[in-house]
């Protein structure tokens, strides 16, 4: 089929795609023996622990309650007994409450009773989403019910993010192929909540069968269309996706809803459907366990809180391996401790080869301008990073530091292997601290 | 593991974990490979002279680089390829009979002063090879101008060995290189015009002042006659037989007098294509620079001859002199060219403009080295004011940092 490709206007990098698991249907991973569920797997305030050691819990039981407006509920992903409530670190935060549950008891079937959700009001739909603890599953983990809460702006377009631009990850691709109707039901629910007039499902053209499947599935609905996107990282970044699909730019410092757009990831859309139709909380998610030379690589449905070590045990790992990344290799974080759990935002576990790891040498900047050429936001990373390195954070902000989406294209392209993204992150931390200090005065 | 060992970035989360295959070393050595066709061409056309100059230049460059690394207590960088590139490019900018001390001191100047005195890799304010060239041009101008040899080809075809031919061309030194001939013709045109004025001025004086002016008349006319005769001698020496004595094919292949690395447009183009395939440079700067020179030399090239606009010879101008070498290998040097697209366009356009102005109306026959050095010095201003538009911000001038 002849495709007209949409794309974001400038920058981006095209690394090797490594979509090794694109043809592997989603399978269920084994139930883990224990799950370790942190009380913060989302942006916003951590949930408050509602259980204590020794309690028996049922699969789907609320074990952490959302505290404050921007927060999310957390549920037991298995039935069993609470072993421990303790403080430990996650990849993103230190000293977080963890609920450790030893798996035992029954596995619940969520799909035997279906709600008549087409009659639900918007408030009821939002209640279901909030109760289920749904957060953005593309990686940002922003609480979905907060994102969908009606504000003063009118939403005219709902964009469904099926881009999956990170190398190696294929879970959204498989979901679009295997759960097409469920996802489209989720789309219709979201369309009703947001009041959007139009829905666009953006899919990169390296997933041709997904584009065909979805185009066929929506052919009778004039309000839903499928947009084929040029395959280039970071096409799946919210700002780039909106620019490609609608031609509009999210204002600096603003949100997509300022320009009447809401973006929702494919996995999140499916979770929304399951929450509304079956009252199923977010207790498991699909992810891609992959890597060159990984024996059991594929797409798997995994319980939230399953330690990454349980996946390594089940699917294998080559003896000599490089970094293990939680998420995609461009924006994910390195897994330093295999006891760390799969969280609501874990879209993949990528095992890199030793030769794929590169040394961060921080050679002098040779002014090649590659970072400027690849930045999708139009920033001059070397200028900003240099200002941060020389403690000139205000000047860095004046050059656009806060607009950086940390996609990593600049560091990927820098021949001198300067840690550009790291310096930008550091600059933002310093800036926030300064702002907080100012606010206290 | 991809980890940040030290510095500010070490205290925050690290990403990305994969990297493009392009590294500093790979880029540098790609440029060295791209310069190999020109190196072979220089030996093909100027024989052992080229080998001698290149060896001294690259050798001195490496020694200077090592010395500076030791003096500044930095990691030894002679293997990253940058000193070899500077050594080669500086050698390419020299005439074939350059004395060894000129080559060595110039090469040392390029590395130690132009590059290292300003901070080393990434901090040079102008292209190091060109900095070295303009230094030797100022210090030893007699070796650098009016000092052109023909190539060894006609001696080789006549049966001489490379050794004999290389020595013979050093004896056949003259002032006739393609651009130098052109410059002399311009000056001859000026002299002829001045001579005609002098004759008519002398005639007027003679008519008005009879006795006291008789000496004036004699002197004025004598001077005028000398001027006219030297002008016609110059014109005769150049013997326009087509295009001031050189065929376009000779100029394209490189069989013309000139600096050892700049003559062969073909060899340089092969290097250019290689660099583009390896994604080391974008064609923006060379295409715009050479294009502007072609356009302006066509528009204005006839003006010094008095033949009017749009009568210049653009092909002669772009194939003669060091334009291809400068546009492909020196104007595109990362450190001294702009990092934004808008800056690059203006930079390349200004390079073309300055080159043509110097060639047609300036004191030197070749304008490439000075144009590039002048624009190198202006690059920080271009970078400060010509930044790309940021996504989500309105299209107004971003204030400089």
CSV table of N, CA, C and O in Angstrom, one decimal, chain B residues 9-92:
chain,number,residue,atom,x,y,z
B,9,UNK,N,27.8,15.4,35.2
B,9,UNK,CA,26.9,14.5,34.7
B,9,UNK,C,26.9,13.2,35.4
B,9,UNK,O,26.0,12.4,35.3
B,10,UNK,N,27.9,12.9,36.2
B,10,UNK,CA,28.0,11.6,36.9
B,10,UNK,C,27.0,11.6,38.1
B,10,UNK,O,26.7,10.5,38.6
B,11,UNK,N,26.5,12.7,38.5
B,11,UNK,CA,25.6,12.7,39.7
B,11,UNK,C,24.1,12.5,39.3
B,11,UNK,O,23.2,12.4,40.1
B,12,UNK,N,23.8,12.4,38.0
B,12,UNK,CA,22.4,12.2,37.5
B,12,UNK,C,22.3,10.9,36.7
B,12,UNK,O,23.3,10.3,36.4
B,13,UNK,N,21.1,10.5,36.4
B,13,UNK,CA,20.9,9.3,35.7
B,13,UNK,C,21.5,9.4,34.3
B,13,UNK,O,21.6,10.5,33.8
B,14,UNK,N,21.9,8.3,33.8
B,14,UNK,CA,22.6,8.3,32.5
B,14,UNK,C,21.8,7.7,31.4
B,14,UNK,O,21.2,6.7,31.5
B,15,UNK,N,21.7,8.4,30.3
B,15,UNK,CA,21.1,7.9,29.0
B,15,UNK,C,21.6,8.8,27.9
B,15,UNK,O,22.1,9.9,28.2
B,16,UNK,N,21.7,8.4,26.7
B,16,UNK,CA,21.3,7.1,26.1
B,16,UNK,C,22.4,6.0,26.4
B,16,UNK,O,23.5,6.4,26.9
B,17,UNK,N,22.2,4.8,26.0
B,17,UNK,CA,23.1,3.7,26.3
B,17,UNK,C,23.7,3.2,25.0
B,17,UNK,O,24.5,2.3,25.0
B,18,UNK,N,23.3,3.7,23.9
B,18,UNK,CA,23.9,3.3,22.6
B,18,UNK,C,24.4,4.6,21.9
B,18,UNK,O,24.0,5.7,22.3
B,19,UNK,N,25.3,4.4,21.0
B,19,UNK,CA,25.9,5.5,20.3
B,19,UNK,C,26.1,5.3,18.9
B,19,UNK,O,26.2,4.2,18.4
B,20,UNK,N,26.0,6.4,18.1
B,20,UNK,CA,26.2,6.3,16.7
B,20,UNK,C,27.6,5.8,16.4
B,20,UNK,O,28.5,6.0,17.2
B,21,UNK,N,27.8,5.1,15.3
B,21,UNK,CA,29.2,4.6,15.0
B,21,UNK,C,30.2,5.7,14.8
B,21,UNK,O,31.4,5.4,14.8
B,22,UNK,N,29.8,6.9,14.6
B,22,UNK,CA,30.8,8.0,14.3
B,22,UNK,C,31.5,8.4,15.6
B,22,UNK,O,30.9,8.9,16.5
B,23,UNK,N,32.8,8.2,15.6
B,23,UNK,CA,33.6,8.7,16.8
B,23,UNK,C,34.6,9.7,16.3
B,23,UNK,O,34.8,9.9,15.1
B,24,UNK,N,35.3,10.4,17.2
B,24,UNK,CA,36.2,11.4,16.9
B,24,UNK,C,37.3,10.8,16.0
B,24,UNK,O,37.7,11.4,14.9
B,25,UNK,N,37.9,9.7,16.4
B,25,UNK,CA,39.0,9.1,15.7
B,25,UNK,C,38.5,8.7,14.3
B,25,UNK,O,39.2,8.9,13.3
B,26,UNK,N,37.3,8.1,14.2
B,26,UNK,CA,36.8,7.7,12.9
B,26,UNK,C,36.7,8.9,11.9
B,26,UNK,O,37.0,8.8,10.7
B,27,UNK,N,36.2,10.0,12.4
B,27,UNK,CA,36.0,11.2,11.6
B,27,UNK,C,37.4,11.7,11.1
B,27,UNK,O,37.6,12.0,9.9
B,28,UNK,N,38.3,11.8,12.0
B,28,UNK,CA,39.7,12.3,11.7
B,28,UNK,C,40.3,11.4,10.6
B,28,UNK,O,40.8,11.9,9.6
B,29,UNK,N,40.3,10.1,10.8
B,29,UNK,CA,41.0,9.3,9.9
B,29,UNK,C,40.2,9.2,8.5
B,29,UNK,O,40.8,9.0,7.5
B,30,UNK,N,38.9,9.4,8.6
B,30,UNK,CA,38.2,9.5,7.3
B,30,UNK,C,38.7,10.7,6.5
B,30,UNK,O,38.8,10.7,5.3
B,31,UNK,N,39.0,11.8,7.2
B,31,UNK,CA,39.5,13.0,6.5
B,31,UNK,C,40.9,12.7,5.9
B,31,UNK,O,41.2,13.1,4.8
B,32,UNK,N,41.7,12.0,6.6
B,32,UNK,CA,43.0,11.6,6.1
B,32,UNK,C,42.9,10.8,4.9
B,32,UNK,O,43.5,11.0,3.9
B,33,UNK,N,41.9,9.8,4.9
B,33,UNK,CA,41.7,8.9,3.8
B,33,UNK,C,41.2,9.8,2.6
B,33,UNK,O,41.7,9.6,1.4
B,34,UNK,N,40.4,10.7,2.9
B,34,UNK,CA,39.8,11.6,1.8
B,34,UNK,C,40.9,12.4,1.2
B,34,UNK,O,40.8,12.9,0.0
B,35,UNK,N,42.0,12.7,1.9
B,35,UNK,CA,43.1,13.5,1.4
B,35,UNK,C,44.1,12.6,0.6
B,35,UNK,O,45.0,13.2,0.0
B,36,UNK,N,44.0,11.3,0.7
B,36,UNK,CA,44.9,10.5,-0.1
B,36,UNK,C,44.9,10.7,-1.6
B,36,UNK,O,46.0,10.8,-2.2
B,37,UNK,N,43.8,10.8,-2.2
B,37,UNK,CA,43.9,11.0,-3.7
B,37,UNK,C,44.7,12.3,-4.0
B,37,UNK,O,45.5,12.3,-4.9
B,38,UNK,N,44.4,13.4,-3.2
B,38,UNK,CA,45.2,14.6,-3.5
B,38,UNK,C,46.7,14.4,-3.2
B,38,UNK,O,47.5,15.0,-3.8
B,39,UNK,N,47.0,13.6,-2.2
B,39,UNK,CA,48.4,13.3,-1.9
B,39,UNK,C,49.0,12.6,-3.1
B,39,UNK,O,50.1,13.0,-3.5
B,40,UNK,N,48.3,11.6,-3.6
B,40,UNK,CA,48.9,10.9,-4.8
B,40,UNK,C,49.0,11.8,-5.9
B,40,UNK,O,50.0,11.8,-6.7
B,41,UNK,N,48.0,12.7,-6.1
B,41,UNK,CA,48.1,13.6,-7.3
B,41,UNK,C,49.3,14.6,-7.1
B,41,UNK,O,49.9,14.9,-8.1
B,42,UNK,N,49.5,15.0,-5.9
B,42,UNK,CA,50.6,15.9,-5.7
B,42,UNK,C,52.0,15.3,-6.0
B,42,UNK,O,52.9,15.9,-6.6
B,43,UNK,N,52.1,14.0,-5.7
B,43,UNK,CA,53.3,13.3,-6.1
B,43,UNK,C,53.4,13.1,-7.6
B,43,UNK,O,54.4,13.2,-8.2
B,44,UNK,N,52.2,12.8,-8.2
B,44,UNK,CA,52.2,12.5,-9.6
B,44,UNK,C,52.6,13.8,-10.4
B,44,UNK,O,53.2,13.7,-11.4
B,45,UNK,N,52.2,14.9,-9.9
B,45,UNK,CA,52.5,16.2,-10.6
B,45,UNK,C,53.8,16.9,-10.2
B,45,UNK,O,54.4,17.6,-11.0
B,46,UNK,N,54.2,16.7,-9.0
B,46,UNK,CA,55.4,17.4,-8.5
B,46,UNK,C,56.5,16.5,-8.0
B,46,UNK,O,57.5,17.0,-7.5
B,47,UNK,N,56.3,15.2,-8.1
B,47,UNK,CA,57.4,14.3,-7.8
B,47,UNK,C,57.9,14.3,-6.4
B,47,UNK,O,57.2,14.4,-5.4
B,48,UNK,N,59.3,14.2,-6.3
B,48,UNK,CA,59.9,14.0,-5.0
B,48,UNK,C,59.7,15.3,-4.2
B,48,UNK,O,59.8,15.2,-2.9
B,49,UNK,N,59.5,16.4,-4.8
B,49,UNK,CA,59.3,17.6,-4.1
B,49,UNK,C,58.1,17.5,-3.1
B,49,UNK,O,58.2,17.9,-2.0
B,50,UNK,N,57.1,16.9,-3.6
B,50,UNK,CA,55.9,16.7,-2.8
B,50,UNK,C,56.2,15.7,-1.6
B,50,UNK,O,55.8,16.0,-0.5
B,51,UNK,N,56.9,14.6,-2.0
B,51,UNK,CA,57.2,13.7,-0.9
B,51,UNK,C,58.0,14.4,0.2
B,51,UNK,O,57.7,14.2,1.4
B,52,UNK,N,59.0,15.1,-0.2
B,52,UNK,CA,59.8,15.8,0.8
B,52,UNK,C,59.0,16.8,1.6
B,52,UNK,O,59.1,16.8,2.9
B,53,UNK,N,58.2,17.6,1.0
B,53,UNK,CA,57.4,18.6,1.7
B,53,UNK,C,56.4,17.9,2.6
B,53,UNK,O,56.2,18.3,3.8
B,54,UNK,N,55.7,16.9,2.1
B,54,UNK,CA,54.7,16.3,3.0
B,54,UNK,C,55.3,15.6,4.2
B,54,UNK,O,54.8,15.7,5.3
B,55,UNK,N,56.5,14.9,3.9
B,55,UNK,CA,57.1,14.2,5.0
B,55,UNK,C,57.6,15.2,6.1
B,55,UNK,O,57.3,15.0,7.3
B,56,UNK,N,58.2,16.3,5.7
B,56,UNK,CA,58.6,17.3,6.7
B,56,UNK,C,57.4,17.9,7.4
B,56,UNK,O,57.4,18.0,8.7
B,57,UNK,N,56.4,18.2,6.7
B,57,UNK,CA,55.2,18.9,7.3
B,57,UNK,C,54.5,17.9,8.3
B,57,UNK,O,54.2,18.3,9.4
B,58,UNK,N,54.2,16.7,7.8
B,58,UNK,CA,53.5,15.8,8.7
B,58,UNK,C,54.4,15.4,9.9
B,58,UNK,O,53.9,15.3,11.0
B,59,UNK,N,55.7,15.2,9.6
B,59,UNK,CA,56.6,14.8,10.7
B,59,UNK,C,56.7,15.9,11.7
B,59,UNK,O,56.5,15.6,13.0
B,60,UNK,N,56.8,17.1,11.3
B,60,UNK,CA,56.9,18.2,12.3
B,60,UNK,C,55.6,18.3,13.0
B,60,UNK,O,55.6,18.6,14.2
B,61,UNK,N,54.5,18.2,12.3
B,61,UNK,CA,53.2,18.3,13.0
B,61,UNK,C,53.1,17.3,14.1
B,61,UNK,O,52.6,17.6,15.2
B,62,UNK,N,53.5,16.1,13.8
B,62,UNK,CA,53.3,15.0,14.9
B,62,UNK,C,54.2,15.3,16.0
B,62,UNK,O,53.8,15.2,17.2
B,63,UNK,N,55.5,15.7,15.7
B,63,UNK,CA,56.4,16.0,16.8
B,63,UNK,C,55.9,17.2,17.6
B,63,UNK,O,55.9,17.2,18.9
B,64,UNK,N,55.4,18.2,16.9
B,64,UNK,CA,54.9,19.4,17.7
B,64,UNK,C,53.7,19.0,18.5
B,64,UNK,O,53.6,19.5,19.7
B,65,UNK,N,52.8,18.2,18.0
B,65,UNK,CA,51.7,17.7,18.8
B,65,UNK,C,52.1,17.0,20.0
B,65,UNK,O,51.6,17.2,21.1
B,66,UNK,N,53.0,16.1,19.8
B,66,UNK,CA,53.5,15.3,21.0
B,66,UNK,C,54.1,16.2,22.0
B,66,UNK,O,53.9,16.1,23.2
B,67,UNK,N,54.9,17.2,21.5
B,67,UNK,CA,55.6,18.1,22.4
B,67,UNK,C,54.6,18.9,23.2
B,67,UNK,O,54.7,19.1,24.5
B,68,UNK,N,53.5,19.4,22.5
B,68,UNK,CA,52.5,20.2,23.2
B,68,UNK,C,51.7,19.4,24.2
B,68,UNK,O,51.3,19.8,25.3
B,69,UNK,N,51.4,18.1,23.9
B,69,UNK,CA,50.8,17.2,24.9
B,69,UNK,C,51.6,17.1,26.1
B,69,UNK,O,51.0,17.1,27.2
B,70,UNK,N,52.9,16.9,25.9
B,70,UNK,CA,53.8,16.8,27.1
B,70,UNK,C,53.8,18.1,27.9
B,70,UNK,O,53.7,18.1,29.1
B,71,UNK,N,53.9,19.2,27.2
B,71,UNK,CA,54.0,20.5,27.9
B,71,UNK,C,52.8,20.8,28.7
B,71,UNK,O,52.8,21.4,29.7
B,72,UNK,N,51.6,20.4,28.1
B,72,UNK,CA,50.3,20.8,28.8
B,72,UNK,C,49.9,19.6,29.7
B,72,UNK,O,48.8,19.7,30.2
B,73,UNK,N,50.7,18.6,29.8
B,73,UNK,CA,50.4,17.4,30.6
B,73,UNK,C,49.0,16.8,30.2
B,73,UNK,O,48.3,16.4,31.1
B,74,UNK,N,48.7,16.7,29.0
B,74,UNK,CA,47.5,16.1,28.5
B,74,UNK,C,47.7,14.8,27.9
B,74,UNK,O,48.9,14.4,27.5
B,75,UNK,N,46.7,14.0,27.7
B,75,UNK,CA,46.8,12.7,27.1
B,75,UNK,C,47.4,12.8,25.7
B,75,UNK,O,47.0,13.7,25.0
B,76,UNK,N,48.3,11.9,25.3
B,76,UNK,CA,48.9,12.0,24.0
B,76,UNK,C,47.9,11.8,22.9
B,76,UNK,O,47.1,10.8,22.9
B,77,UNK,N,47.8,12.7,22.0
B,77,UNK,CA,46.7,12.7,21.0
B,77,UNK,C,47.3,12.5,19.6
B,77,UNK,O,46.6,12.8,18.6
B,78,UNK,N,48.5,12.1,19.4
B,78,UNK,CA,49.1,12.1,18.1
B,78,UNK,C,48.4,11.0,17.2
B,78,UNK,O,48.4,11.0,16.0
B,79,UNK,N,47.7,10.0,17.9
B,79,UNK,CA,47.0,9.0,17.1
B,79,UNK,C,45.6,9.3,16.8
B,79,UNK,O,44.9,8.5,16.2
B,80,UNK,N,45.1,10.5,17.1
B,80,UNK,CA,43.7,10.8,16.8
B,80,UNK,C,43.5,11.3,15.4
B,80,UNK,O,42.4,11.4,14.9
B,81,UNK,N,44.6,11.6,14.7
B,81,UNK,CA,44.5,11.9,13.3
B,81,UNK,C,44.5,13.4,13.0
B,81,UNK,O,44.7,13.8,11.9
B,82,UNK,N,44.3,14.2,14.0
B,82,UNK,CA,44.2,15.7,13.7
B,82,UNK,C,45.5,16.3,13.3
B,82,UNK,O,45.5,17.2,12.5
B,83,UNK,N,46.6,15.9,13.9
B,83,UNK,CA,47.9,16.5,13.6
B,83,UNK,C,48.3,16.1,12.1
B,83,UNK,O,48.8,16.8,11.4
B,84,UNK,N,47.9,14.8,11.8
B,84,UNK,CA,48.2,14.4,10.4
B,84,UNK,C,47.5,15.2,9.4
B,84,UNK,O,48.0,15.6,8.4
B,85,UNK,N,46.2,15.5,9.7
B,85,UNK,CA,45.4,16.3,8.8
B,85,UNK,C,46.0,17.7,8.6
B,85,UNK,O,46.2,18.2,7.5
B,86,UNK,N,46.4,18.3,9.7
B,86,UNK,CA,47.0,19.7,9.7
B,86,UNK,C,48.3,19.6,8.9
B,86,UNK,O,48.6,20.5,8.0
B,87,UNK,N,49.1,18.6,9.1
B,87,UNK,CA,50.4,18.4,8.4
B,87,UNK,C,50.2,18.3,6.9
B,87,UNK,O,50.8,19.0,6.1
B,88,UNK,N,49.2,17.5,6.5
B,88,UNK,CA,48.9,17.3,5.1
B,88,UNK,C,48.4,18.6,4.5
B,88,UNK,O,48.9,19.0,3.4
B,89,UNK,N,47.4,19.2,5.1
B,89,UNK,CA,46.8,20.4,4.5
B,89,UNK,C,47.8,21.5,4.4
B,89,UNK,O,47.8,22.2,3.4
B,90,UNK,N,48.7,21.7,5.4
B,90,UNK,CA,49.7,22.7,5.4
B,90,UNK,C,50.6,22.4,4.2
B,90,UNK,O,51.0,23.3,3.4
B,91,UNK,N,51.0,21.2,4.1
B,91,UNK,CA,51.9,20.8,2.9
B,91,UNK,C,51.3,21.1,1.6
B,91,UNK,O,51.9,21.7,0.7
B,92,UNK,N,50.0,20.8,1.5
B,92,UNK,CA,49.3,21.1,0.2
B,92,UNK,C,49.3,22.5,-0.2
B,92,UNK,O,49.0,22.9,-1.3
